[in-house]
CSV table of C-alpha atoms and ligand atoms in Angstrom, one decimal:
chain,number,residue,atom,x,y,z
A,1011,UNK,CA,10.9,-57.0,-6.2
A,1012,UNK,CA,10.6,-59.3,-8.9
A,1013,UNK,CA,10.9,-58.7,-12.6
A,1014,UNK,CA,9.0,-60.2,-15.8
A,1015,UNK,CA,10.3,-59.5,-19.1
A,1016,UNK,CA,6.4,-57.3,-20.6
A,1017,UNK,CA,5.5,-59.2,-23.7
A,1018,UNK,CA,7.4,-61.8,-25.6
A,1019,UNK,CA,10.1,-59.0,-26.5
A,1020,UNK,CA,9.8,-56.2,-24.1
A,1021,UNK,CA,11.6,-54.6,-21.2
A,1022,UNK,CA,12.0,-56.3,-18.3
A,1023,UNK,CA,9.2,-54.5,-15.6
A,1024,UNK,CA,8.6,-54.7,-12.1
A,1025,UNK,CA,6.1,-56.9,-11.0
A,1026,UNK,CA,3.9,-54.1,-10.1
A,1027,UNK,CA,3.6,-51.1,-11.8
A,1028,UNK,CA,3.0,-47.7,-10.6
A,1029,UNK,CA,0.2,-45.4,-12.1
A,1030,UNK,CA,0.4,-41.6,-11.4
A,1031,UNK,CA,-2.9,-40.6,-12.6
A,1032,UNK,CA,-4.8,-39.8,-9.6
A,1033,UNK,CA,-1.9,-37.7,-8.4
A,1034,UNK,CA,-3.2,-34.4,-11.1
A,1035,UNK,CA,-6.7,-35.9,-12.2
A,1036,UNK,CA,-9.9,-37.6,-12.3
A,1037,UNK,CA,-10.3,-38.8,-9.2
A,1038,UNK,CA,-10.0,-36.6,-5.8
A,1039,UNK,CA,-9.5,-33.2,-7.3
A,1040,UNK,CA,-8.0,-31.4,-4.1
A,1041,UNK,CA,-4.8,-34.1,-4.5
A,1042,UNK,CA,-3.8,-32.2,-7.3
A,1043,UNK,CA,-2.8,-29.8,-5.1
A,1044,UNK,CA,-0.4,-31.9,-3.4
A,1045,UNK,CA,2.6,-32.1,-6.0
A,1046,UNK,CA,5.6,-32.4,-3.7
A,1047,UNK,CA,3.3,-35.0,-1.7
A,1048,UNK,CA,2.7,-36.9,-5.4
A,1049,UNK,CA,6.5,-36.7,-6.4
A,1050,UNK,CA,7.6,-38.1,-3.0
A,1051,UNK,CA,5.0,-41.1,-3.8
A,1052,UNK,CA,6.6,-41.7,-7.5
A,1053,UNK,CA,10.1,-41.5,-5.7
A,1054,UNK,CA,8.9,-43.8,-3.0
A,1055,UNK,CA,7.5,-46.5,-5.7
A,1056,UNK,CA,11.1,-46.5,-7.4
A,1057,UNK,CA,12.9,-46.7,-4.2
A,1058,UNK,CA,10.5,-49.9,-3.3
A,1059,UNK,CA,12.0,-51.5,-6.9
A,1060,UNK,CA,8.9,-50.4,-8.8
A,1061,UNK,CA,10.3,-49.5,-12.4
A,1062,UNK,CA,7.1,-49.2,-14.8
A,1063,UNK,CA,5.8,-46.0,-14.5
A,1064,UNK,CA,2.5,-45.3,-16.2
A,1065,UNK,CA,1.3,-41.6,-17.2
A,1066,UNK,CA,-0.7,-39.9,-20.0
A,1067,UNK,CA,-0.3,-36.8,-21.5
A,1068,UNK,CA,-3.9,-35.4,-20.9
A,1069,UNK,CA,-4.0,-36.2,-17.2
A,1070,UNK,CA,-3.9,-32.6,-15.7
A,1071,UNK,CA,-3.3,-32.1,-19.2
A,1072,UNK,CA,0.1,-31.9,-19.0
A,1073,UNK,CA,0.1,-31.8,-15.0
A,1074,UNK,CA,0.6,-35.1,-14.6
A,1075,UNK,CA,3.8,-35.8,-17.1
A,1076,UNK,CA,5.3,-32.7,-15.6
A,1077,UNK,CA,4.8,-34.1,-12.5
A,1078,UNK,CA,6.5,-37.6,-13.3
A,1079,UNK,CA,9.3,-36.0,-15.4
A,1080,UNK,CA,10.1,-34.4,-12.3
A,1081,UNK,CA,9.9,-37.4,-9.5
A,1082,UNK,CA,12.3,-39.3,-12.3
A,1083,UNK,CA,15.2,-36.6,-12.9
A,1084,UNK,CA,18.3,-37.9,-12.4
A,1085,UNK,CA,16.7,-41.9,-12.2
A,1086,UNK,CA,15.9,-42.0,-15.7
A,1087,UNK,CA,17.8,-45.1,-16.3
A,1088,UNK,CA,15.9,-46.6,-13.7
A,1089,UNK,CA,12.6,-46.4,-15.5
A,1090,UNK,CA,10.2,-47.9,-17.7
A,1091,UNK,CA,8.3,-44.9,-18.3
A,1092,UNK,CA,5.0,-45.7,-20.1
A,1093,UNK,CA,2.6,-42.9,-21.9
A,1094,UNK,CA,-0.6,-42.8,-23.2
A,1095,UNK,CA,-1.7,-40.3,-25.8
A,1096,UNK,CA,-4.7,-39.2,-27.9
A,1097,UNK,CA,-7.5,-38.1,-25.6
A,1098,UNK,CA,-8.4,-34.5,-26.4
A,1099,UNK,CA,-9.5,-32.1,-23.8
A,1100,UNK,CA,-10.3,-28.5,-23.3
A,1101,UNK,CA,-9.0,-26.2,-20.5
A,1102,UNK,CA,-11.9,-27.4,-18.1
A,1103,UNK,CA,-10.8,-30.3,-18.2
A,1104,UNK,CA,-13.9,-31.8,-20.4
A,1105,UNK,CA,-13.4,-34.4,-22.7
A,1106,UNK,CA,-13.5,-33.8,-26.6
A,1107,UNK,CA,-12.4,-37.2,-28.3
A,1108,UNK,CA,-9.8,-38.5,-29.6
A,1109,UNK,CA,-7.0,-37.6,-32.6
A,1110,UNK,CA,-4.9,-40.5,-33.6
A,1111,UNK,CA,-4.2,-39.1,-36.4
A,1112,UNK,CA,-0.1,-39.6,-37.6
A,1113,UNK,CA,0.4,-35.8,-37.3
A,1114,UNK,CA,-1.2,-36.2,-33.9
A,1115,UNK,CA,0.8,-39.2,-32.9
A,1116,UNK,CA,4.1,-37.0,-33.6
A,1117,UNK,CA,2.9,-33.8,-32.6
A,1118,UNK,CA,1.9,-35.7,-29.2
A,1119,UNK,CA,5.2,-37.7,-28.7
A,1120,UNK,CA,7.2,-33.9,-29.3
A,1121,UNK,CA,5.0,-32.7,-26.6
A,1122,UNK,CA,5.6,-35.5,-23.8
A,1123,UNK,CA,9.3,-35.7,-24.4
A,1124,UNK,CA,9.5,-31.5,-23.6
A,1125,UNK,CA,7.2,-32.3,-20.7
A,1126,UNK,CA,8.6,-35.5,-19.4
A,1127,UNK,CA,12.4,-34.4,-20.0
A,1128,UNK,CA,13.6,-37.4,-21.7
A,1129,UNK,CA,15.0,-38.2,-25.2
A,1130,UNK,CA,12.5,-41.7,-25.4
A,1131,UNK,CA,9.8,-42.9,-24.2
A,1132,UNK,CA,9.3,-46.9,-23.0
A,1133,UNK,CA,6.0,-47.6,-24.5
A,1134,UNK,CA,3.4,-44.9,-26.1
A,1135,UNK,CA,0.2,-46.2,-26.7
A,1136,UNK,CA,-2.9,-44.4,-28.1
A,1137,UNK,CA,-5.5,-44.6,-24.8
A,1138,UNK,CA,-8.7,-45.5,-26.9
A,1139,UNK,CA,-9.2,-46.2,-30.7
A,1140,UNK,CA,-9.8,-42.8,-33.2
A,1141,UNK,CA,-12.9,-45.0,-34.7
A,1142,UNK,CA,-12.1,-41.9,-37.7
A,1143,UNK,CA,-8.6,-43.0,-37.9
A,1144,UNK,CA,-7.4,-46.7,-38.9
A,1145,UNK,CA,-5.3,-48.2,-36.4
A,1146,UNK,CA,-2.7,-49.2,-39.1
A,1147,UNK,CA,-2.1,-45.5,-39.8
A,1148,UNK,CA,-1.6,-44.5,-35.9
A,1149,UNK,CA,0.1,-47.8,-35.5
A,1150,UNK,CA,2.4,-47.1,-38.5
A,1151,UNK,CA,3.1,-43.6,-36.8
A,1152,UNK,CA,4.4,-45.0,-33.6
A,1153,UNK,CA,6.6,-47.6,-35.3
A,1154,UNK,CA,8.4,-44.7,-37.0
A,1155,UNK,CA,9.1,-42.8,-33.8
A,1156,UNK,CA,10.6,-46.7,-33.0
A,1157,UNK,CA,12.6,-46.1,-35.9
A,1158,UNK,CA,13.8,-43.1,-34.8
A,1159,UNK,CA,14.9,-43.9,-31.4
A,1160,UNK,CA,12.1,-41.7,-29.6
A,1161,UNK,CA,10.0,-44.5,-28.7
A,1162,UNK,CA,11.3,-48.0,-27.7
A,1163,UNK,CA,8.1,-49.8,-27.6
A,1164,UNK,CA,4.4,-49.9,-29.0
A,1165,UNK,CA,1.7,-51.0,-26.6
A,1166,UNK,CA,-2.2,-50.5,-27.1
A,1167,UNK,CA,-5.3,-49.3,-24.8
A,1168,UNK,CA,-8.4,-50.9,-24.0
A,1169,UNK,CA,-8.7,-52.3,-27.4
A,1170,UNK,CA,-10.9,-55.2,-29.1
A,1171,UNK,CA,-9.0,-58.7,-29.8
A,1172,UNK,CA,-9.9,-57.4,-33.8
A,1173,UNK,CA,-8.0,-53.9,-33.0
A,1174,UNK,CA,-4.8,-55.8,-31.2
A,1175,UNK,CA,-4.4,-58.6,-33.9
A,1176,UNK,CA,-4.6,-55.8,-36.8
A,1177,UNK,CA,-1.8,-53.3,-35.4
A,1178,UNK,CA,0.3,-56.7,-34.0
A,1179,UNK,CA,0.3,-57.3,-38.0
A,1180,UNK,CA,1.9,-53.8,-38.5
A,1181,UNK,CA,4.2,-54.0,-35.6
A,1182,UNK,CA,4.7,-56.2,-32.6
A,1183,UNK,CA,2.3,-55.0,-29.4
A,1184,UNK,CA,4.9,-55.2,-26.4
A,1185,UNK,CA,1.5,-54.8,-24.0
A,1186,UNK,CA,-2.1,-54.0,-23.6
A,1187,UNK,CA,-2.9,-51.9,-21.0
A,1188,UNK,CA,-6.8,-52.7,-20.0
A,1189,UNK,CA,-9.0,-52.7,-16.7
A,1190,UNK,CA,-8.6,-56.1,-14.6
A,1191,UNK,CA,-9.8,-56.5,-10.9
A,1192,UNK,CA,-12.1,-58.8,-9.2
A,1193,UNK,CA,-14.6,-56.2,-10.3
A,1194,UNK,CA,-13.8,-56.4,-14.1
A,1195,UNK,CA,-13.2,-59.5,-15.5
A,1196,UNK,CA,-14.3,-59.3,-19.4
A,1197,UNK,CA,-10.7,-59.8,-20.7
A,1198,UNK,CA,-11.0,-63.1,-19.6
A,1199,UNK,CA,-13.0,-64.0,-22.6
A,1200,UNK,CA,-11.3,-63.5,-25.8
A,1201,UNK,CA,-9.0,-60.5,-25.3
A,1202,UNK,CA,-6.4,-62.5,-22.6
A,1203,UNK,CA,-6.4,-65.4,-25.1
A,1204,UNK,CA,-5.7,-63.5,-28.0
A,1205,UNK,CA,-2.8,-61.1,-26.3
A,1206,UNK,CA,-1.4,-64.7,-24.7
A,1207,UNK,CA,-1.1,-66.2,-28.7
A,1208,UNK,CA,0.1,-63.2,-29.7
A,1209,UNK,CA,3.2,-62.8,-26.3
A,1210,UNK,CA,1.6,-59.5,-25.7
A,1211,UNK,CA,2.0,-58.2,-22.0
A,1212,UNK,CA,-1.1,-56.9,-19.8
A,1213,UNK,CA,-0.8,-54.2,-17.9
A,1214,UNK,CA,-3.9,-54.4,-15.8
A,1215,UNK,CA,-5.2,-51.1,-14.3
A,1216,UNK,CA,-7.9,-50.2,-11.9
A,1217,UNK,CA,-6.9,-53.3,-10.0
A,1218,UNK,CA,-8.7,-51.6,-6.9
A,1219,UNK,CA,-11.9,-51.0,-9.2
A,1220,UNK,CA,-10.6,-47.2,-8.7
A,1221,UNK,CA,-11.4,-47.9,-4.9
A,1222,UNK,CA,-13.9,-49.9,-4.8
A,1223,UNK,CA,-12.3,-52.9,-3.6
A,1224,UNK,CA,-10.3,-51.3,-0.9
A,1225,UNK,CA,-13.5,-50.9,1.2
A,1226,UNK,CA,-12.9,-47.6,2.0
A,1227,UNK,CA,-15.3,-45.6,-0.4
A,1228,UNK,CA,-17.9,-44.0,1.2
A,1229,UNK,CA,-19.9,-42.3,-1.8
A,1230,UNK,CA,-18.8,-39.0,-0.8
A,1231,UNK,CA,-17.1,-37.4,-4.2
A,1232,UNK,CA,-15.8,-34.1,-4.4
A,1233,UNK,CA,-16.8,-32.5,-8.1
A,1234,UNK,CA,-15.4,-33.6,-10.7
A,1235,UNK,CA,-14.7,-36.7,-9.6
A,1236,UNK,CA,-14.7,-39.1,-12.7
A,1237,UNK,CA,-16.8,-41.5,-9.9
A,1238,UNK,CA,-19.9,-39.3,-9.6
A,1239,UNK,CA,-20.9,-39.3,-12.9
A,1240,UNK,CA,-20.0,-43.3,-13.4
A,1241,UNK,CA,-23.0,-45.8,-13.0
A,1242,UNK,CA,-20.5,-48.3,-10.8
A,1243,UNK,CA,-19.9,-45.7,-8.2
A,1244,UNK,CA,-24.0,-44.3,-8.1
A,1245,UNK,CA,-26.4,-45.0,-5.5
A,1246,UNK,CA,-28.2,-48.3,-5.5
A,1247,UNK,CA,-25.5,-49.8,-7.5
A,1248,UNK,CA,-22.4,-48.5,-5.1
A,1249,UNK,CA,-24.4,-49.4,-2.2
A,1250,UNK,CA,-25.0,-53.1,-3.7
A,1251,UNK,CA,-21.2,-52.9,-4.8
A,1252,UNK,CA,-20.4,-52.2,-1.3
A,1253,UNK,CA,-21.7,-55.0,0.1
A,1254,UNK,CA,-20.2,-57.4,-2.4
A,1255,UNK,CA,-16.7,-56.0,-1.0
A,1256,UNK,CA,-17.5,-56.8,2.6
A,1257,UNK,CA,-17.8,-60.5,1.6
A,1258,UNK,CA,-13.9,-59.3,-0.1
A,1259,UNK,CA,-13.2,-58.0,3.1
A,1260,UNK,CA,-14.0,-61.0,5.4
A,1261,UNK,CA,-11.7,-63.1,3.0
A,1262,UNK,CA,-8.4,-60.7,3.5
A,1263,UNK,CA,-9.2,-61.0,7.5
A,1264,UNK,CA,-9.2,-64.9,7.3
A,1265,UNK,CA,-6.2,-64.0,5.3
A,1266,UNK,CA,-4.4,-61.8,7.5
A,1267,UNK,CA,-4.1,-58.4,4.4
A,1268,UNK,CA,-6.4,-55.5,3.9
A,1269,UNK,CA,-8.8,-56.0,0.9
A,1270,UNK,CA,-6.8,-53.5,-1.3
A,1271,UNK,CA,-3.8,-56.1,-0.6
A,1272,UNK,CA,-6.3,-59.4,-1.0
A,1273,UNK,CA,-7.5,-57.7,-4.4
A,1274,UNK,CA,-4.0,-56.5,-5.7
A,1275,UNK,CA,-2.8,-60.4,-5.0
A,1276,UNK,CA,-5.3,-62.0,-7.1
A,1277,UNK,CA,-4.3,-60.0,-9.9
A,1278,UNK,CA,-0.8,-60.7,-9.3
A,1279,UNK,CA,-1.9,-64.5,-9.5
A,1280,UNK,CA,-3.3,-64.6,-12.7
A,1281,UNK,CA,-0.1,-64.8,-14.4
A,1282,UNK,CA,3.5,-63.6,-14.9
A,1283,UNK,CA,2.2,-61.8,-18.3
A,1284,UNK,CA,-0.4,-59.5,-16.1
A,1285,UNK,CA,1.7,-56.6,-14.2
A,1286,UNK,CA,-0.7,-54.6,-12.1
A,1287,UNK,CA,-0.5,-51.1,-11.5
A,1288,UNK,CA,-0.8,-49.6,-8.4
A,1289,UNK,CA,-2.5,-46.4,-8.2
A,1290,UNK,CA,-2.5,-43.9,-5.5
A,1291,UNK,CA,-1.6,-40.3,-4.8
A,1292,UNK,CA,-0.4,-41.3,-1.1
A,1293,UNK,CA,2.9,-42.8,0.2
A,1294,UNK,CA,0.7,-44.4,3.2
A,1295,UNK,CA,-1.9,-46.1,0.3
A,1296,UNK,CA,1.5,-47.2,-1.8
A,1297,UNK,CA,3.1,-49.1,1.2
A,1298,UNK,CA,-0.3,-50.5,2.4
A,1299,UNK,CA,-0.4,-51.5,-1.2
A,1300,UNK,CA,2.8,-53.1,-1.9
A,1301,UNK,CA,1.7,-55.4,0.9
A,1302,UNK,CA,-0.1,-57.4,-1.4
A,1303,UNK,CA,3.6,-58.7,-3.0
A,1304,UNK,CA,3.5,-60.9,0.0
A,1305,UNK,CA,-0.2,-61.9,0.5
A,1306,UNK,CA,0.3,-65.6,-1.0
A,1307,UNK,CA,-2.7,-67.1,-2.4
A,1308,UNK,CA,-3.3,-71.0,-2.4
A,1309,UNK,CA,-5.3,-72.9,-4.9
A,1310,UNK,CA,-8.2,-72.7,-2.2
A,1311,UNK,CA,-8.2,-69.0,-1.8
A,1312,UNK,CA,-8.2,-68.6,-5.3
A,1313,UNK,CA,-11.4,-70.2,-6.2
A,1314,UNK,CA,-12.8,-68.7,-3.2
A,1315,UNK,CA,-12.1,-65.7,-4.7
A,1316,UNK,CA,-13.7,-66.6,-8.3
A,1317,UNK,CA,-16.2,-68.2,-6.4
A,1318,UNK,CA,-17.5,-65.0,-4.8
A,1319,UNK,CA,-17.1,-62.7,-7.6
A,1320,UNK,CA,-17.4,-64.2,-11.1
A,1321,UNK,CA,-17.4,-61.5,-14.1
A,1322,UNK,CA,-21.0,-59.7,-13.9
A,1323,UNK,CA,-21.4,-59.8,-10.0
A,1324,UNK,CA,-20.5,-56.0,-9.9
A,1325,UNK,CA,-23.4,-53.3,-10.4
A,1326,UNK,CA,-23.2,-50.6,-13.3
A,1327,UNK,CA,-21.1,-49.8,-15.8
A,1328,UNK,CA,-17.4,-49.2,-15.7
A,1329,UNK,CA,-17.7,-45.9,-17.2
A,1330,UNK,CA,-19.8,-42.9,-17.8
A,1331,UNK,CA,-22.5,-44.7,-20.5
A,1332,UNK,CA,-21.1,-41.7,-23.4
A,1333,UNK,CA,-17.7,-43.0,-22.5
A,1334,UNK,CA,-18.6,-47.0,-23.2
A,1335,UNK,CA,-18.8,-46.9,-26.8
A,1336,UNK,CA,-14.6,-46.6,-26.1
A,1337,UNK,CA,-14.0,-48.9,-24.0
A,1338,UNK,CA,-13.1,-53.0,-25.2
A,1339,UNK,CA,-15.7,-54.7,-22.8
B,1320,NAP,N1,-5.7,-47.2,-20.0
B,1320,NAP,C1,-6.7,-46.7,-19.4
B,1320,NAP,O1,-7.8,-46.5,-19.9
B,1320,NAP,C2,-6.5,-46.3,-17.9
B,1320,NAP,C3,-7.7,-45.9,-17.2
B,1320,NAP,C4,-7.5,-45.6,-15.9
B,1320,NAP,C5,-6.3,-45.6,-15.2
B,1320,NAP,N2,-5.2,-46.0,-16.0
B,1320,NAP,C6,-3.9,-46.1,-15.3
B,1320,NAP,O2,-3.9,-47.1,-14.3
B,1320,NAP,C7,-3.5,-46.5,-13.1
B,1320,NAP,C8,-4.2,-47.2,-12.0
B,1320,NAP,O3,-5.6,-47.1,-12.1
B,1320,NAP,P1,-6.4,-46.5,-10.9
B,1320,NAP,O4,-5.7,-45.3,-10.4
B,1320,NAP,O5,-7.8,-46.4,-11.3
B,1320,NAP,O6,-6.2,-47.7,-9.9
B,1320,NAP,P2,-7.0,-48.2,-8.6
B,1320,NAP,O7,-6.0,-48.8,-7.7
B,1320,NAP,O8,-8.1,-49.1,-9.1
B,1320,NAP,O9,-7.7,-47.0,-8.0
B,1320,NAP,C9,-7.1,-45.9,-7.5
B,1320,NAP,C10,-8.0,-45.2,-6.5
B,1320,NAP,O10,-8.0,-46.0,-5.3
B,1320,NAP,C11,-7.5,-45.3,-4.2
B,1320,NAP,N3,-6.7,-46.2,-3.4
B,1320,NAP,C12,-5.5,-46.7,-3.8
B,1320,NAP,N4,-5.1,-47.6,-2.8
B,1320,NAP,C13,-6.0,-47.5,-1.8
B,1320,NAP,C14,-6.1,-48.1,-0.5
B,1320,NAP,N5,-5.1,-48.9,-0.1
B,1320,NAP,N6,-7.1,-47.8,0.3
B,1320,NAP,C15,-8.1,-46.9,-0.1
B,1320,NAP,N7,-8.1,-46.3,-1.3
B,1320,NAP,C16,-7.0,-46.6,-2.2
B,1320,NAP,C17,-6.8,-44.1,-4.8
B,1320,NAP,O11,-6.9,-43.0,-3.9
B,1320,NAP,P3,-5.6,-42.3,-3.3
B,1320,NAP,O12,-4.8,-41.7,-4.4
B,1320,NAP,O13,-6.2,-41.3,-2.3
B,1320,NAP,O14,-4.8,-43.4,-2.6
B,1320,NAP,C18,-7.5,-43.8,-6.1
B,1320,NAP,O15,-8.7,-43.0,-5.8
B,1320,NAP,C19,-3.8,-45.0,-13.2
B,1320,NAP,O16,-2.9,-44.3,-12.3
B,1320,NAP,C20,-3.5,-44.8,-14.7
B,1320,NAP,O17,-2.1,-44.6,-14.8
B,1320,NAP,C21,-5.3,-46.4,-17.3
């Protein structure tokens, strides 16, 4: 597999990341059942020459680091291990807000290294903006926990080009991790500019539109599915979504890939700075995925590709409407 160095003074990262999420959380809840089956996916990812892997600490709520500080035992020096932090949640599971608070931020990192089983962490990164908190002071935080050898690298969450300028002024941002797909092109606008002046890496997530693109959703959510209660993945828009990923589909036939691969590829083509993460709970879903590091894309197919799907064509927002004031685009 082929590495990039993330950001202008990063680590160096596979070209495809992996994202462990949806192993303990928000999608499928019934995978969260599966552990061994989850581990033996993380493992798999490393073993294909995937080093960047990407957790939180409130997926599972602690589930989900557990998980990955597991699958990584005794391979640690074989990982970029990547954690978000800040979202608050209660023991349903139900969202409360977010503390990026400097106490937080420390209190947080403590936490995740216990969990995890590591002395560091790669790159910590609050997931959204405390709008009660400026990001100087949680940004400040992190680069003490640089200082102090816990943290090698700060990174940033779904953040305005205002937000990632102002805490690149405190410290240098090794990466932005934000939603990029075919689906969800908004950080084509000002944010990819302003990371590229900057030499901050992306680390593009829910490359698959969290299924979407892959063709295979059907509508059917169990409860508690983050999905069912998002306007994307809702009746009229899901079925209109649907069909806009059939046109997706005939292209990866005429390609010879699946449309998971087709739609992993053109992330992959939009620059050595953009590392995509795959994310799946299934060894199966990770090979079929992978595929896409060998789906080459010609000038042509690309502007077939932006042709069919330029930023708006998908119905309904990316997130439940409370959760979009949080969101950068
Ligand atoms: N910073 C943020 O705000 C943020 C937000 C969301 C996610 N993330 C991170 O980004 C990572 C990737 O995001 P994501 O999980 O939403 O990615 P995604 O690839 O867009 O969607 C993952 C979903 O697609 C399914 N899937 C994957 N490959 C498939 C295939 N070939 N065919 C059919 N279905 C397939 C997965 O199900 P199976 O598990 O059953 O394969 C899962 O439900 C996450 O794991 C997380 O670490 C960050």
């Amino acid at each position: 597999m082929k590495t990039h160095l993330l950001g202008k003074n990063g680590p160096e990262v596979s070209e495809v990341g992996f994202g462990a999420m949806g192993i303990s959380d928000i999608y499928a809840t019934s995978a969260r059942k599966d552990d061994a089956g989850g581990e033996a996916t993380i493992r798999a990812a490393l073993d294909a020459g995937i080093n960047l892997i990407n957790t939180g600490d409130f997926y599972g709520m602690g589930h989900n680091e557990m998980l990955v500080g597991r699958a990584i035992a005794g391979r640690r020096d074989q990982v970029v291990l990547s954690v978000k932090f800040g979202a608050l949640r209660d023991p349903k599971g139900l969202w409360l807000g977010h503390d990026c608070r400097p106490a937080a931020v420390k209190n947080f990192c403590a936490y995740s290294l216990q969990r995890l089983g590591v002395d560091h962490i790669d790159l910590y990164q609050p997931a959204r903006l405390d709008h009660d908190v400026p990001i100087e002071e949680t940004v400040g935080s992190i680069a003490q926990l640089i200082r102090e050898g816990k943290v090698k690298y700060l990174g940033l969450s779904e953040v305005t080009p205002d937000i990632l300028r102002r805490a690149h002024a405190v410290h240098p941002v090794t990466a932005l991790e934000i939603e990029y797909s075919l689906s969800t092109r908004f950080i084509e606008g000002e944010i990819l500019s302003v990371a590229r002046e900057l030499g901050v890496g992306i680390v593009a997530y829910g490359a698959l539109s969290r299924g979407l693109l892959s063709g295979k959703l059907d509508g059917k959510f169990e409860r508690g599915d983050f999905r069912s209660i998002t306007p994307r993945y809702m009746a009229a828009n899901l079925q209109a979504n649907l069909q806009l990923v059939e046109t997706l589909a005939d292209i990866a036939e005429s390609k010879g890939c699946t449309p998971a691969q087709l739609a992993i590829a053109w992330v992959l083509a939009q620059g050595d700075d953009i590392v995509p993460l795959i994310g799946t709970s299934n060894s199966t879903r990770l090979k079929e995925n992978l595929g896409a590091l060998n789906v080459r894309l010609s000038p042509a197919d690309i502007a077939l590709l932006d042709t069919a799907f330029p930023e708006g064509t998908f119905h309904g927002d990316r997130y439940p409407t409370a959760a979009m004031k949080f969101v950068a685009g």
